[in-house]
């Protein structure tokens, strides 16, 4: 089976200070801890093409993704349905897009330049692809991060690396890493630009492997370092990245990888939510109002009122998916909570299942029915109870039809 792989990296760190995306900060950045990047890779297997573009950003808007995909498609001939634009969800990158629950506004020129870089990276990754040999390694992470609401609660703590070597001489071409962890070690007090945990791990892996590394964040909606922190700020970020990379080097094990002609598809589902008529909004608000000991009381009540002020919220949730040998790749347009991500893995026993999160748009949190209303994630959700479960079920059925 012929495999072709290409990878491209573009540094998009702004030359001058700008607003940051995440934590609703009004201040601009004052320092650069690590470069802000666009990373892209291309894959062609048995003449079936795919292009993935990953941004160091907190989100991707639907309009941005559609525009970038159309431009890359026009320049490469790859169908837009086989192109994905996603992000790693760092909260310490420039503010490229307006978040639904935050006031910080993007700077149009930065977003325009990001779009140009995203297209350039995607096209370059495609044009410069080479015949490749691919292998897969994985490990389960001990400590460092996990479910942020319930210690030892549901969380996907696997890290998987796909390594691509040139077919003619075994030279490293690039690697693709899958992880599921909120890159939010740097908090709202930080004014440093950074790709946070994913960026620091990426730097370390590139140094060790001698090739570009593209990182993909998966079902990490309720996963963070919350229960595992030993400090804060840049020092804690470096400690966590060092320990995670040590585990990757020491614990990773090679898995059997089968590569066959890809089968692929996509679906979309409509969501309608209106806080004014939502019974969950009412009891959630009453519960917070009656909880004097909740340190986040004022924040959560403001969030509830903001949701109500939005009126009817209509969203389109898209998902692309591909079955390649014994691997399944699924895009999700949101912060996907762990239980939902694990549902995909349980549905396809015998396959290695990978979630590409924050892809092609941003619909905020998708929360499973059993957890709806319990934790912070629901206060940051724009979909009603049960919608997430139904969407995942539809994706599972659509993927299953390809098997």
Short mmCIF file of C-alpha atoms in Angstrom, two decimals:
data_model
loop_
_atom_site.label_atom_id
_atom_site.label_comp_id
_atom_site.label_asym_id
_atom_site.label_seq_id
_atom_site.Cartn_x
_atom_site.Cartn_y
_atom_site.Cartn_z
CA UNK A 1 0.00 0.00 0.00
CA UNK A 2 1.57 3.28 -1.12
CA UNK A 3 1.71 5.95 1.60
CA UNK A 4 2.70 9.56 0.90
CA UNK A 5 3.20 12.06 3.73
CA UNK A 6 4.00 15.76 3.91
CA UNK A 7 4.34 18.17 6.81
CA UNK A 8 4.79 21.94 7.10
CA UNK A 9 5.31 24.36 9.95
CA UNK A 10 4.76 28.14 9.82
CA UNK A 11 5.70 30.52 12.64
CA UNK A 12 2.84 33.03 13.04
CA UNK A 13 3.99 34.72 16.27
CA UNK A 14 2.90 38.38 15.99
CA UNK A 15 5.70 40.94 15.83
CA UNK A 16 3.82 43.39 18.04
CA UNK A 17 1.63 43.00 21.10
CA UNK A 18 -2.00 42.04 20.63
CA UNK A 19 -4.99 40.77 22.57
CA UNK A 20 -5.01 37.14 23.71
CA UNK A 21 -7.71 34.51 23.22
CA UNK A 22 -8.89 32.95 26.49
CA UNK A 23 -9.73 33.93 30.08
CA UNK A 24 -11.52 37.06 28.80
CA UNK A 25 -8.37 39.14 29.20
CA UNK A 26 -8.42 42.76 28.13
CA UNK A 27 -4.64 43.21 28.40
CA UNK A 28 -2.24 42.46 25.55
CA UNK A 29 0.67 40.03 25.72
CA UNK A 30 4.01 41.18 27.11
CA UNK A 31 6.25 38.18 26.46
CA UNK A 32 6.66 35.17 24.17
CA UNK A 33 7.26 31.89 25.97
CA UNK A 34 7.19 29.78 22.80
CA UNK A 35 6.32 30.43 19.18
CA UNK A 36 2.75 30.40 17.92
CA UNK A 37 2.51 28.11 14.91
CA UNK A 38 0.40 26.70 12.14
CA UNK A 39 1.21 23.04 11.52
CA UNK A 40 -0.14 21.07 8.58
CA UNK A 41 0.25 17.54 7.30
CA UNK A 42 -0.91 15.72 4.20
CA UNK A 43 -1.52 12.05 3.69
CA UNK A 44 -2.27 10.15 0.51
CA UNK A 45 -2.95 6.45 0.79
CA UNK A 46 -3.75 4.44 -2.31
CA UNK A 47 -4.48 7.76 -4.11
CA UNK A 48 -6.95 8.91 -1.40
CA UNK A 49 -5.87 12.36 -0.10
CA UNK A 50 -6.26 14.08 3.27
CA UNK A 51 -4.95 17.41 4.57
CA UNK A 52 -5.02 18.48 8.23
CA UNK A 53 -4.22 22.03 9.34
CA UNK A 54 -3.69 22.60 13.09
CA UNK A 55 -3.63 26.10 14.55
CA UNK A 56 -2.18 27.27 17.86
CA UNK A 57 -5.47 28.91 18.81
CA UNK A 58 -8.26 28.53 21.35
CA UNK A 59 -10.84 27.96 18.60
CA UNK A 60 -11.58 27.96 14.89
CA UNK A 61 -14.62 29.69 13.46
CA UNK A 62 -16.83 27.99 10.88
CA UNK A 63 -16.34 30.81 8.37
CA UNK A 64 -12.56 30.71 8.74
CA UNK A 65 -12.42 26.93 8.29
CA UNK A 66 -14.67 26.97 5.23
CA UNK A 67 -12.59 29.73 3.62
CA UNK A 68 -9.26 28.02 4.29
CA UNK A 69 -10.55 24.65 3.10
CA UNK A 70 -11.89 26.18 -0.12
CA UNK A 71 -8.58 27.93 -0.84
CA UNK A 72 -6.48 24.83 -0.13
CA UNK A 73 -8.83 22.73 -2.25
CA UNK A 74 -8.57 25.16 -5.17
CA UNK A 75 -4.76 25.10 -5.03
CA UNK A 76 -4.27 21.35 -4.50
CA UNK A 77 -7.26 19.67 -6.12
CA UNK A 78 -8.03 17.89 -2.83
CA UNK A 79 -11.76 17.91 -2.13
CA UNK A 80 -12.68 20.27 0.72
CA UNK A 81 -14.45 17.35 2.40
CA UNK A 82 -11.04 15.71 2.85
CA UNK A 83 -9.49 18.82 4.43
CA UNK A 84 -9.76 19.60 8.15
CA UNK A 85 -8.93 22.83 9.97
CA UNK A 86 -8.57 22.35 13.72
CA UNK A 87 -6.74 23.85 16.71
CA UNK A 88 -4.98 22.75 19.88
CA UNK A 89 -7.13 24.96 22.19
CA UNK A 90 -4.34 26.88 23.90
CA UNK A 91 -5.66 29.80 25.98
CA UNK A 92 -2.45 31.78 25.50
CA UNK A 93 -2.37 32.49 21.77
CA UNK A 94 -3.47 35.69 20.01
CA UNK A 95 -7.19 36.36 19.89
CA UNK A 96 -7.96 35.32 16.32
CA UNK A 97 -11.69 34.66 16.88
CA UNK A 98 -14.51 35.97 19.09
CA UNK A 99 -15.50 33.43 21.74
CA UNK A 100 -19.24 33.24 22.42
CA UNK A 101 -18.85 33.69 26.19
CA UNK A 102 -16.06 36.26 26.21
CA UNK A 103 -15.84 39.95 25.35
CA UNK A 104 -12.31 40.04 23.92
CA UNK A 105 -12.43 40.98 20.25
CA UNK A 106 -10.08 39.60 17.59
CA UNK A 107 -7.84 41.81 15.52
CA UNK A 108 -8.91 41.41 11.91
CA UNK A 109 -5.45 41.79 10.38
CA UNK A 110 -4.05 39.01 12.56
CA UNK A 111 -6.87 36.67 11.56
CA UNK A 112 -6.37 37.49 7.90
CA UNK A 113 -2.65 36.74 8.17
CA UNK A 114 -3.42 33.52 10.00
CA UNK A 115 -5.69 32.44 7.14
CA UNK A 116 -2.94 33.09 4.60
CA UNK A 117 -0.46 31.08 6.69
CA UNK A 118 -2.96 28.24 7.15
CA UNK A 119 -3.50 27.99 3.40
CA UNK A 120 0.23 28.19 2.70
CA UNK A 121 0.97 25.46 5.25
CA UNK A 122 -1.73 23.15 3.90
CA UNK A 123 -0.63 23.61 0.29
CA UNK A 124 3.06 23.17 1.13
CA UNK A 125 2.38 19.99 3.12
CA UNK A 126 0.56 18.61 0.09
CA UNK A 127 3.04 19.69 -2.58
CA UNK A 128 6.08 18.45 -0.65
CA UNK A 129 4.75 15.03 0.35
CA UNK A 130 7.08 12.04 -0.04
CA UNK A 131 6.76 8.29 -0.12
CA UNK A 132 6.78 7.15 3.49
CA UNK A 133 6.84 4.28 5.93
CA UNK A 134 4.60 4.78 8.96
CA UNK A 135 4.62 3.24 12.43
CA UNK A 136 2.50 3.77 15.56
CA UNK A 137 3.49 3.87 19.24
CA UNK A 138 1.33 4.51 22.31
CA UNK A 139 1.40 4.79 26.09
CA UNK A 140 -0.88 5.53 29.03
CA UNK A 141 0.17 8.61 31.01
CA UNK A 142 0.62 8.29 34.77
CA UNK A 143 -0.48 11.32 36.79
CA UNK A 144 0.13 14.82 35.34
CA UNK A 145 -3.46 15.35 34.13
CA UNK A 146 -6.89 13.77 34.30
CA UNK A 147 -10.58 14.46 34.82
CA UNK A 148 -10.76 17.90 36.41
CA UNK A 149 -14.14 17.41 38.10
CA UNK A 150 -13.66 13.98 39.70
CA UNK A 151 -10.18 12.72 40.47
CA UNK A 152 -9.67 9.41 38.66
CA UNK A 153 -12.90 10.06 36.78
CA UNK A 154 -13.32 9.35 33.05
CA UNK A 155 -10.36 10.54 30.97
CA UNK A 156 -8.49 9.34 27.92
CA UNK A 157 -4.87 9.37 29.08
CA UNK A 158 -3.41 7.66 26.05
CA UNK A 159 -0.79 9.42 23.96
CA UNK A 160 -0.15 8.03 20.50
CA UNK A 161 2.60 8.91 18.04
CA UNK A 162 2.59 8.20 14.33
CA UNK A 163 6.12 8.37 12.94
CA UNK A 164 6.75 8.81 9.22
CA UNK A 165 10.10 7.85 7.69
CA UNK A 166 11.17 8.30 4.08
CA UNK A 167 10.60 5.12 2.12
CA UNK A 168 13.97 5.36 0.39
CA UNK A 169 16.26 5.70 3.40
CA UNK A 170 14.41 5.84 6.68
CA UNK A 171 15.01 9.56 7.22
CA UNK A 172 12.50 11.05 9.71
CA UNK A 173 9.94 13.12 7.81
CA UNK A 174 7.67 14.05 10.68
CA UNK A 175 5.49 12.80 13.51
CA UNK A 176 1.84 13.27 14.47
CA UNK A 177 0.90 13.08 18.16
CA UNK A 178 -2.57 12.55 19.62
CA UNK A 179 -3.22 13.68 23.20
CA UNK A 180 -6.32 14.66 25.21
CA UNK A 181 -5.49 17.37 27.75
CA UNK A 182 -6.53 20.97 28.22
CA UNK A 183 -3.45 23.14 27.50
CA UNK A 184 -4.28 25.55 30.32
CA UNK A 185 -1.37 25.38 32.76
CA UNK A 186 -0.81 29.09 32.11
CA UNK A 187 -3.75 30.86 33.71
CA UNK A 188 -5.52 34.16 33.15
CA UNK A 189 -2.81 36.09 34.97
CA UNK A 190 -0.22 35.14 32.38
CA UNK A 191 0.62 37.61 29.63
CA UNK A 192 2.96 35.28 27.77
CA UNK A 193 2.14 33.97 24.31
CA UNK A 194 2.39 30.19 24.33
CA UNK A 195 0.98 26.99 22.90
CA UNK A 196 1.09 25.88 26.55
CA UNK A 197 1.52 22.16 27.31
CA UNK A 198 1.10 21.02 23.73
CA UNK A 199 3.59 23.58 22.48
CA UNK A 200 6.23 22.67 25.04
CA UNK A 201 5.82 18.94 24.39
CA UNK A 202 6.04 19.63 20.68
CA UNK A 203 9.34 21.49 21.13
CA UNK A 204 10.84 18.64 23.14
CA UNK A 205 9.73 15.94 20.73
CA UNK A 206 11.06 17.85 17.74
CA UNK A 207 14.42 18.21 19.46
CA UNK A 208 14.60 14.49 20.21
CA UNK A 209 13.28 13.27 16.86
CA UNK A 210 14.94 15.76 14.55
CA UNK A 211 11.78 16.39 12.54
CA UNK A 212 8.57 18.46 12.69
CA UNK A 213 5.83 17.26 15.04
CA UNK A 214 2.14 18.07 14.58
CA UNK A 215 0.04 17.72 17.75
CA UNK A 216 -3.69 16.99 17.85
CA UNK A 217 -5.88 17.54 20.89
CA UNK A 218 -8.77 15.11 21.34
CA UNK A 219 -11.58 14.55 23.86
CA UNK A 220 -10.26 16.83 26.61
CA UNK A 221 -13.33 18.89 27.54
CA UNK A 222 -13.13 17.96 31.22
CA UNK A 223 -9.43 17.05 31.38
CA UNK A 224 -6.73 19.26 32.87
CA UNK A 225 -3.81 19.26 35.31
CA UNK A 226 -6.13 20.43 38.13
CA UNK A 227 -5.52 17.58 40.60
CA UNK A 228 -1.86 17.14 39.69
CA UNK A 229 -0.37 20.63 39.87
CA UNK A 230 2.66 21.26 42.02
CA UNK A 231 2.88 24.96 41.24
CA UNK A 232 1.79 27.41 38.58
CA UNK A 233 3.04 29.54 35.73
CA UNK A 234 5.92 28.81 33.40
CA UNK A 235 7.82 26.70 35.95
CA UNK A 236 4.87 24.31 36.34
CA UNK A 237 4.43 24.19 32.58
CA UNK A 238 8.06 23.19 32.10
CA UNK A 239 7.88 20.56 34.83
CA UNK A 240 4.78 18.96 33.36
CA UNK A 241 6.14 19.01 29.81
CA UNK A 242 9.45 17.49 30.96
CA UNK A 243 7.73 14.70 32.87
CA UNK A 244 5.29 13.96 30.07
CA UNK A 245 8.10 13.72 27.52
CA UNK A 246 10.07 11.48 29.88
CA UNK A 247 7.09 9.14 30.02
CA UNK A 248 6.75 9.21 26.23
CA UNK A 249 10.37 8.21 25.82
CA UNK A 250 10.32 5.51 28.49
CA UNK A 251 6.85 3.97 28.19
CA UNK A 252 5.83 4.07 24.54
CA UNK A 253 5.24 0.71 22.90
CA UNK A 254 4.89 -0.10 19.26
CA UNK A 255 1.45 -1.19 18.08
CA UNK A 256 0.49 -3.20 15.05
CA UNK A 257 -0.56 -0.79 12.32
CA UNK A 258 -2.48 -1.93 9.27
CA UNK A 259 -2.88 0.48 6.36
CA UNK A 260 -5.64 -0.16 3.82
CA UNK A 261 -7.47 1.95 1.26
CA UNK A 262 -9.31 4.62 3.28
CA UNK A 263 -13.07 4.82 3.62
CA UNK A 264 -14.39 8.18 4.71
CA UNK A 265 -17.46 10.31 5.15
CA UNK A 266 -19.06 13.13 7.10
CA UNK A 267 -22.28 14.15 8.79
CA UNK A 268 -23.73 17.32 10.30
CA UNK A 269 -26.39 17.78 12.95
CA UNK A 270 -28.40 20.85 13.86
CA UNK A 271 -28.73 22.03 17.45
CA UNK A 272 -31.25 24.54 18.82
CA UNK A 273 -31.01 25.86 22.37
CA UNK A 274 -32.94 28.60 24.14
CA UNK A 275 -32.27 29.23 27.84
CA UNK A 276 -35.66 30.91 28.25
CA UNK A 277 -37.46 27.61 27.66
CA UNK A 278 -34.81 25.19 28.93
CA UNK A 279 -35.72 23.51 32.24
CA UNK A 280 -32.07 22.71 32.95
CA UNK A 281 -31.15 26.40 32.76
CA UNK A 282 -33.74 27.15 35.47
CA UNK A 283 -32.66 24.52 37.99
CA UNK A 284 -28.96 25.19 37.36
CA UNK A 285 -29.48 28.89 38.05
CA UNK A 286 -31.54 28.20 41.18
CA UNK A 287 -28.89 25.80 42.48
CA UNK A 288 -26.09 28.33 42.08
CA UNK A 289 -28.14 31.14 43.62
CA UNK A 290 -28.79 28.99 46.69
CA UNK A 291 -25.15 27.92 47.05
CA UNK A 292 -23.49 30.48 49.31
CA UNK A 293 -20.24 28.51 49.58
CA UNK A 294 -19.57 28.33 45.83
CA UNK A 295 -16.49 30.52 45.07
CA UNK A 296 -17.56 30.69 41.41
CA UNK A 297 -21.11 31.80 42.22
CA UNK A 298 -20.92 35.26 40.64
CA UNK A 299 -19.09 33.97 37.56
CA UNK A 300 -21.59 31.15 36.97
CA UNK A 301 -24.61 33.39 37.44
CA UNK A 302 -23.21 35.88 34.93
CA UNK A 303 -22.63 33.04 32.52
CA UNK A 304 -26.24 31.89 32.92
CA UNK A 305 -27.56 35.36 32.27
CA UNK A 306 -25.34 35.67 29.22
CA UNK A 307 -26.72 32.40 27.84
CA UNK A 308 -30.27 33.67 28.34
CA UNK A 309 -29.44 36.96 26.59
CA UNK A 310 -28.33 35.03 23.48
CA UNK A 311 -31.92 34.00 22.75
CA UNK A 312 -32.34 31.07 20.39
CA UNK A 313 -28.92 29.56 19.63
CA UNK A 314 -28.73 27.58 16.41
CA UNK A 315 -25.57 25.61 15.69
CA UNK A 316 -24.45 23.14 13.07
CA UNK A 317 -22.24 20.34 14.42
CA UNK A 318 -20.10 18.76 11.67
CA UNK A 319 -17.98 15.62 11.88
CA UNK A 320 -15.61 14.12 9.34
CA UNK A 321 -14.34 10.58 9.75
CA UNK A 322 -12.03 8.12 8.04
CA UNK A 323 -11.31 4.44 8.49
CA UNK A 324 -7.73 3.60 7.52
CA UNK A 325 -6.81 -0.03 8.17
CA UNK A 326 -7.19 -0.65 11.90
CA UNK A 327 -7.46 3.05 12.77
CA UNK A 328 -10.49 5.34 12.88
CA UNK A 329 -10.15 9.13 12.86
CA UNK A 330 -13.10 11.31 13.89
CA UNK A 331 -13.30 15.11 14.00
CA UNK A 332 -15.35 16.85 16.69
CA UNK A 333 -16.37 20.52 16.56
CA UNK A 334 -16.11 21.28 20.24
CA UNK A 335 -14.76 20.66 23.72
CA UNK A 336 -15.67 16.97 23.86
CA UNK A 337 -16.07 15.63 27.40
CA UNK A 338 -14.18 12.44 28.19
CA UNK A 339 -17.17 10.12 28.55
CA UNK A 340 -18.23 10.92 24.99
CA UNK A 341 -14.74 10.36 23.63
CA UNK A 342 -14.56 7.03 25.41
CA UNK A 343 -17.93 6.09 23.88
CA UNK A 344 -16.25 6.16 20.47
CA UNK A 345 -13.52 3.81 21.66
CA UNK A 346 -16.04 1.40 23.21
CA UNK A 347 -18.08 1.41 20.00
CA UNK A 348 -15.17 0.24 17.86
CA UNK A 349 -13.33 -2.44 19.81
CA UNK A 350 -10.51 -3.81 17.72
CA UNK A 351 -9.78 -0.43 16.16
CA UNK A 352 -7.52 2.36 17.33
CA UNK A 353 -9.84 5.39 17.59
CA UNK A 354 -8.52 8.95 17.46
CA UNK A 355 -10.45 12.17 18.03
CA UNK A 356 -9.41 15.36 16.25
CA UNK A 357 -10.97 18.00 18.49
CA UNK A 358 -11.84 21.64 17.91
CA UNK A 359 -12.28 20.97 14.20
CA UNK A 360 -13.95 23.06 11.48
CA UNK A 361 -15.95 25.22 13.93
CA UNK A 362 -16.35 25.70 17.67
CA UNK A 363 -19.61 24.78 19.42
CA UNK A 364 -18.24 25.07 22.99
CA UNK A 365 -18.77 22.09 25.32
CA UNK A 366 -20.58 18.90 24.45
CA UNK A 367 -21.60 17.38 27.79
CA UNK A 368 -23.02 13.85 28.20
CA UNK A 369 -26.56 13.56 29.50
CA UNK A 370 -25.49 12.06 32.85
CA UNK A 371 -23.18 15.01 33.64
CA UNK A 372 -25.33 17.79 32.23
CA UNK A 373 -25.69 20.59 34.76
CA UNK A 374 -23.24 19.15 37.29
CA UNK A 375 -20.03 20.97 36.47
CA UNK A 376 -18.51 24.05 34.84
CA UNK A 377 -18.69 22.55 31.35
CA UNK A 378 -22.48 22.85 31.12
CA UNK A 379 -22.34 26.54 32.01
CA UNK A 380 -20.13 26.92 28.94
CA UNK A 381 -22.35 24.81 26.69
CA UNK A 382 -24.72 26.09 24.00
CA UNK A 383 -26.54 22.81 23.41
CA UNK A 384 -29.41 21.17 25.34
CA UNK A 385 -29.25 18.03 27.47
CA UNK A 386 -29.01 14.88 25.38
CA UNK A 387 -27.85 16.61 22.20
CA UNK A 388 -24.23 15.54 22.71
CA UNK A 389 -25.19 11.90 23.21
CA UNK A 390 -27.37 11.92 20.11
CA UNK A 391 -24.64 13.53 18.01
CA UNK A 392 -22.07 10.95 19.12
CA UNK A 393 -24.56 8.16 18.41
CA UNK A 394 -25.13 9.46 14.89
CA UNK A 395 -21.39 9.67 14.24
CA UNK A 396 -20.93 6.12 15.55
CA UNK A 397 -23.67 4.84 13.25
CA UNK A 398 -22.18 6.65 10.26
CA UNK A 399 -18.69 5.30 10.94
CA UNK A 400 -20.10 1.84 11.57
CA UNK A 401 -21.69 1.88 8.14
CA UNK A 402 -18.19 2.08 6.63
CA UNK A 403 -16.90 -1.01 8.41
#
